[in-house]
Amino acid sequence: MFPATVFAIFFVLNALIWGEKSSGAVPFGTMFALVFLWFGISVPLIFVGAYVGFRKPAIEDPVKTNKIPRQVPEQAWYMNPAFSILIGGILPFGAVFIELFFILTSIWLHQFYYIFGFLFIVFIILIITCAEITIVLCYFQLCSEDYLWWWRSYLTSGSSALYLFLYAAFYFFTKLDIKKPVSGALYFGYMLIASYSFFVLTGTIGFYACFWFTRLIYSSVKID
């Protein structure tokens, strides 16, 4: 799903550049080579990975669970899924907010970026922040007897990508002087790809953190 989405956006953007007859457009031969690499390498590896995964033993729950799912009680307003998901994305975005400005400046204003050591530290802070905020909100959710945490844990930290895209739009209107519609479409298209990649990254971190957290706390439950 991820490479298909990225390739679709990239193909549309490249078609816009073709329409402008720009020398920056990716040649048709290169596009065909990318499609060949995708279907010739990536797709077969997906099926190989699925085959290997299904042959492995299934993950066992740390405690016995009821076969009939219990009804989730009515939640408080602040535990509403949409509200908690949007709140959860603020801190991860805040962790990379300052560094994001310099990255966008180096990409779109053709300036040099050379503080990669600090960028690595920010990346570590991002991982820790995503894990911590998702675990905290997951704990509150479990305390409210809402056991549907799987997708919410992914979307909680992944929602930081929404703030990233909104900041990219703010940066476009305040820092850049782009007048042509095609150039604006290129900017928002590439930032959409970056935001989607950020969503997948942060969402995966949040889910794995919650998965580890729930298995840890429920494995400590003693049932006589």
Tab-separated table of C-alpha atoms in Angstrom:
chain	number	residue	atom	x	y	z
A	1	MET	CA	0.000	0.000	0.000
A	2	PHE	CA	2.788	2.432	0.868
A	3	PRO	CA	4.813	2.102	-2.382
A	4	ALA	CA	1.600	2.116	-4.447
A	5	THR	CA	0.435	5.374	-2.874
A	6	VAL	CA	3.838	7.038	-3.195
A	7	PHE	CA	4.222	5.908	-6.809
A	8	ALA	CA	0.732	7.149	-7.716
A	9	ILE	CA	1.434	10.619	-6.295
A	10	PHE	CA	4.868	10.699	-7.924
A	11	PHE	CA	3.427	9.651	-11.295
A	12	VAL	CA	0.821	12.437	-11.197
A	13	LEU	CA	3.448	15.019	-10.277
A	14	ASN	CA	5.749	13.783	-13.017
A	15	ALA	CA	2.872	14.017	-15.510
A	16	LEU	CA	2.432	17.672	-14.528
A	17	ILE	CA	6.125	18.274	-15.180
A	18	TRP	CA	5.795	16.495	-18.537
A	19	GLY	CA	2.915	18.829	-19.378
A	20	GLU	CA	5.180	21.807	-18.725
A	21	LYS	CA	7.846	20.232	-20.985
A	22	SER	CA	10.410	20.626	-18.226
A	23	SER	CA	13.818	18.967	-18.360
A	24	GLY	CA	13.318	17.966	-14.720
A	25	ALA	CA	10.738	15.338	-15.643
A	26	VAL	CA	11.704	11.702	-15.099
A	27	PRO	CA	12.102	9.976	-18.508
A	28	PHE	CA	9.642	7.278	-19.528
A	29	GLY	CA	12.406	4.655	-19.502
A	30	THR	CA	13.270	5.444	-15.892
A	31	MET	CA	9.592	5.274	-14.897
A	32	PHE	CA	9.322	1.868	-16.578
A	33	ALA	CA	12.454	0.718	-14.710
A	34	LEU	CA	10.905	1.819	-11.393
A	35	VAL	CA	7.717	-0.115	-12.174
A	36	PHE	CA	9.788	-3.158	-13.144
A	37	LEU	CA	11.760	-2.964	-9.882
A	38	TRP	CA	8.509	-2.623	-7.950
A	39	PHE	CA	6.748	-5.607	-9.519
A	40	GLY	CA	9.921	-7.622	-10.027
A	41	ILE	CA	11.442	-7.231	-6.561
A	42	SER	CA	9.075	-5.613	-4.050
A	43	VAL	CA	5.904	-7.557	-4.871
A	44	PRO	CA	7.550	-11.032	-4.844
A	45	LEU	CA	9.242	-10.195	-1.529
A	46	ILE	CA	5.818	-9.330	-0.085
A	47	PHE	CA	4.542	-12.818	-0.906
A	48	VAL	CA	7.729	-14.412	0.417
A	49	GLY	CA	7.372	-12.463	3.652
A	50	ALA	CA	3.698	-13.443	3.930
A	51	TYR	CA	4.605	-17.111	3.384
A	52	VAL	CA	7.334	-17.013	6.043
A	53	GLY	CA	5.065	-15.123	8.437
A	54	PHE	CA	2.164	-17.553	8.147
A	55	ARG	CA	4.496	-20.489	8.797
A	56	LYS	CA	5.565	-19.026	12.126
A	57	PRO	CA	3.526	-19.871	15.256
A	58	ALA	CA	0.783	-17.415	16.122
A	59	ILE	CA	1.378	-14.920	18.920
A	60	GLU	CA	-0.270	-16.141	22.106
A	61	ASP	CA	-2.084	-13.816	24.483
A	62	PRO	CA	-0.438	-13.449	27.913
A	63	VAL	CA	-3.814	-14.026	29.629
A	64	LYS	CA	-7.003	-15.888	28.814
A	65	THR	CA	-9.584	-13.741	27.057
A	66	ASN	CA	-13.329	-14.075	26.754
A	67	LYS	CA	-14.539	-15.283	23.356
A	68	ILE	CA	-17.504	-12.888	23.500
A	69	PRO	CA	-16.311	-9.256	23.366
A	70	ARG	CA	-17.623	-7.130	26.200
A	71	GLN	CA	-19.524	-3.954	25.419
A	72	VAL	CA	-17.399	-0.835	25.755
A	73	PRO	CA	-18.994	1.550	28.288
A	74	GLU	CA	-19.783	5.120	27.398
A	75	GLN	CA	-16.584	7.171	27.417
A	76	ALA	CA	-15.891	10.644	28.735
A	77	TRP	CA	-15.635	13.440	26.179
A	78	TYR	CA	-11.857	13.646	26.466
A	79	MET	CA	-11.556	9.923	25.672
A	80	ASN	CA	-13.349	10.347	22.370
A	81	PRO	CA	-11.215	8.615	19.693
A	82	ALA	CA	-10.984	11.651	17.395
A	83	PHE	CA	-10.055	13.990	20.264
A	84	SER	CA	-7.432	11.707	21.826
A	85	ILE	CA	-5.900	10.918	18.422
A	86	LEU	CA	-5.518	14.609	17.559
A	87	ILE	CA	-4.107	15.399	21.002
A	88	GLY	CA	-1.619	12.537	20.756
A	89	GLY	CA	0.005	13.931	17.617
A	90	ILE	CA	0.923	17.300	19.114
A	91	LEU	CA	3.926	16.202	21.203
A	92	PRO	CA	5.659	14.127	18.468
A	93	PHE	CA	5.273	17.045	16.072
A	94	GLY	CA	6.599	19.435	18.722
A	95	ALA	CA	9.695	17.247	19.059
A	96	VAL	CA	10.638	17.827	15.409
A	97	PHE	CA	9.111	21.257	14.896
A	98	ILE	CA	12.313	23.304	15.035
A	99	GLU	CA	14.352	20.855	12.994
A	100	LEU	CA	11.580	20.664	10.412
A	101	PHE	CA	11.998	24.356	9.654
A	102	PHE	CA	15.671	23.912	8.785
A	103	ILE	CA	14.949	20.807	6.698
A	104	LEU	CA	12.283	22.603	4.654
A	105	THR	CA	14.574	25.581	4.228
A	106	SER	CA	17.413	23.406	2.955
A	107	ILE	CA	15.113	21.591	0.511
A	108	TRP	CA	13.011	24.409	-0.908
A	109	LEU	CA	15.293	27.430	-0.481
A	110	HIS	CA	18.475	25.637	-1.644
A	111	GLN	CA	20.443	26.098	1.561
A	112	PHE	CA	23.017	23.693	2.983
A	113	TYR	CA	22.043	21.347	5.806
A	114	TYR	CA	24.955	20.037	7.825
A	115	ILE	CA	23.770	19.341	11.407
A	116	PHE	CA	23.070	15.645	10.887
A	117	GLY	CA	24.243	14.745	14.389
A	118	PHE	CA	21.578	16.947	15.920
A	119	LEU	CA	19.065	15.512	13.443
A	120	PHE	CA	19.827	12.012	14.727
A	121	ILE	CA	19.276	13.163	18.318
A	122	VAL	CA	15.923	14.680	17.296
A	123	PHE	CA	15.007	11.374	15.651
A	124	ILE	CA	15.730	9.500	18.902
A	125	ILE	CA	13.621	12.057	20.813
A	126	LEU	CA	10.829	11.543	18.280
A	127	ILE	CA	10.861	7.764	18.842
A	128	ILE	CA	10.753	8.179	22.634
A	129	THR	CA	8.012	10.815	22.459
A	130	CYS	CA	5.818	8.725	20.136
A	131	ALA	CA	6.186	5.685	22.388
A	132	GLU	CA	5.514	7.574	25.625
A	133	ILE	CA	2.466	9.580	24.519
A	134	THR	CA	0.866	6.529	22.907
A	135	ILE	CA	1.450	4.351	25.973
A	136	VAL	CA	-0.010	7.014	28.292
A	137	LEU	CA	-3.152	7.472	26.190
A	138	CYS	CA	-3.470	3.700	25.780
A	139	TYR	CA	-3.294	3.304	29.572
A	140	PHE	CA	-6.062	5.870	30.059
A	141	GLN	CA	-8.096	4.060	27.419
A	142	LEU	CA	-7.687	0.683	29.120
A	143	CYS	CA	-8.560	2.222	32.479
A	144	SER	CA	-11.819	3.390	30.877
A	145	GLU	CA	-12.515	-0.250	29.914
A	146	ASP	CA	-12.052	0.466	26.210
A	147	TYR	CA	-10.031	-2.444	24.856
A	148	LEU	CA	-10.066	-1.323	21.179
A	149	TRP	CA	-6.544	0.093	21.284
A	150	TRP	CA	-4.944	-1.432	18.176
A	151	TRP	CA	-5.756	1.080	15.462
A	152	ARG	CA	-6.066	3.961	17.906
A	153	SER	CA	-2.468	3.412	19.060
A	154	TYR	CA	-1.348	3.607	15.429
A	155	LEU	CA	-3.357	6.746	14.688
A	156	THR	CA	-2.478	8.492	17.958
A	157	SER	CA	1.194	9.001	17.180
A	158	GLY	CA	0.587	8.907	13.419
A	159	SER	CA	-1.648	11.982	13.642
A	160	SER	CA	1.523	14.050	14.017
A	161	ALA	CA	1.777	13.762	10.224
A	162	LEU	CA	-1.361	15.918	9.961
A	163	TYR	CA	0.364	18.705	11.883
A	164	LEU	CA	3.431	18.259	9.701
A	165	PHE	CA	1.376	18.781	6.546
A	166	LEU	CA	-0.415	21.780	8.055
A	167	TYR	CA	2.942	23.293	8.966
A	168	ALA	CA	4.150	22.637	5.410
A	169	ALA	CA	1.141	24.601	4.143
A	170	PHE	CA	1.934	27.422	6.589
A	171	TYR	CA	5.562	27.408	5.411
A	172	PHE	CA	4.409	27.582	1.779
A	173	PHE	CA	2.318	30.712	2.289
A	174	THR	CA	4.747	32.526	4.619
A	175	LYS	CA	8.261	31.637	3.426
A	176	LEU	CA	8.026	30.703	-0.257
A	177	ASP	CA	7.263	32.852	-3.270
A	178	ILE	CA	5.737	30.310	-5.634
A	179	LYS	CA	3.241	31.653	-8.154
A	180	LYS	CA	2.864	28.886	-10.767
A	181	PRO	CA	0.125	26.315	-10.061
A	182	VAL	CA	2.319	23.416	-11.178
A	183	SER	CA	5.108	24.461	-8.806
A	184	GLY	CA	2.604	24.691	-5.960
A	185	ALA	CA	1.226	21.255	-6.860
A	186	LEU	CA	4.762	19.853	-6.799
A	187	TYR	CA	5.391	21.316	-3.363
A	188	PHE	CA	2.194	19.980	-1.824
A	189	GLY	CA	2.552	16.649	-3.624
A	190	TYR	CA	6.045	16.016	-2.309
A	191	MET	CA	5.100	17.224	1.165
A	192	LEU	CA	2.126	14.856	1.042
A	193	ILE	CA	4.542	12.001	0.365
A	194	ALA	CA	6.763	13.175	3.232
A	195	SER	CA	3.764	13.472	5.578
A	196	TYR	CA	2.490	10.026	4.598
A	197	SER	CA	5.929	8.533	5.246
A	198	PHE	CA	6.034	10.317	8.602
A	199	PHE	CA	2.580	8.909	9.387
A	200	VAL	CA	3.680	5.351	8.692
A	201	LEU	CA	6.862	5.796	10.745
A	202	THR	CA	5.318	7.392	13.825
A	203	GLY	CA	2.230	5.175	13.701
A	204	THR	CA	4.369	2.041	13.638
A	205	ILE	CA	6.399	3.272	16.612
A	206	GLY	CA	3.219	3.984	18.577
A	207	PHE	CA	1.653	0.616	17.814
A	208	TYR	CA	4.729	-1.414	18.729
A	209	ALA	CA	5.135	0.576	21.950
A	210	CYS	CA	1.515	-0.145	22.931
A	211	PHE	CA	1.814	-3.775	21.878
A	212	TRP	CA	4.839	-4.218	24.132
A	213	PHE	CA	3.175	-2.264	26.959
A	214	THR	CA	-0.091	-4.232	26.953
A	215	ARG	CA	1.680	-7.592	26.813
A	216	LEU	CA	3.903	-6.504	29.700
A	217	ILE	CA	1.120	-5.361	32.005
A	218	TYR	CA	-1.252	-8.246	31.244
A	219	SER	CA	1.493	-10.839	31.624
A	220	SER	CA	1.860	-9.563	35.214
A	221	VAL	CA	-1.785	-10.295	35.994
A	222	LYS	CA	-2.108	-13.314	38.314
A	223	ILE	CA	-5.327	-15.275	37.787
A	224	ASP	CA	-5.995	-18.025	40.320
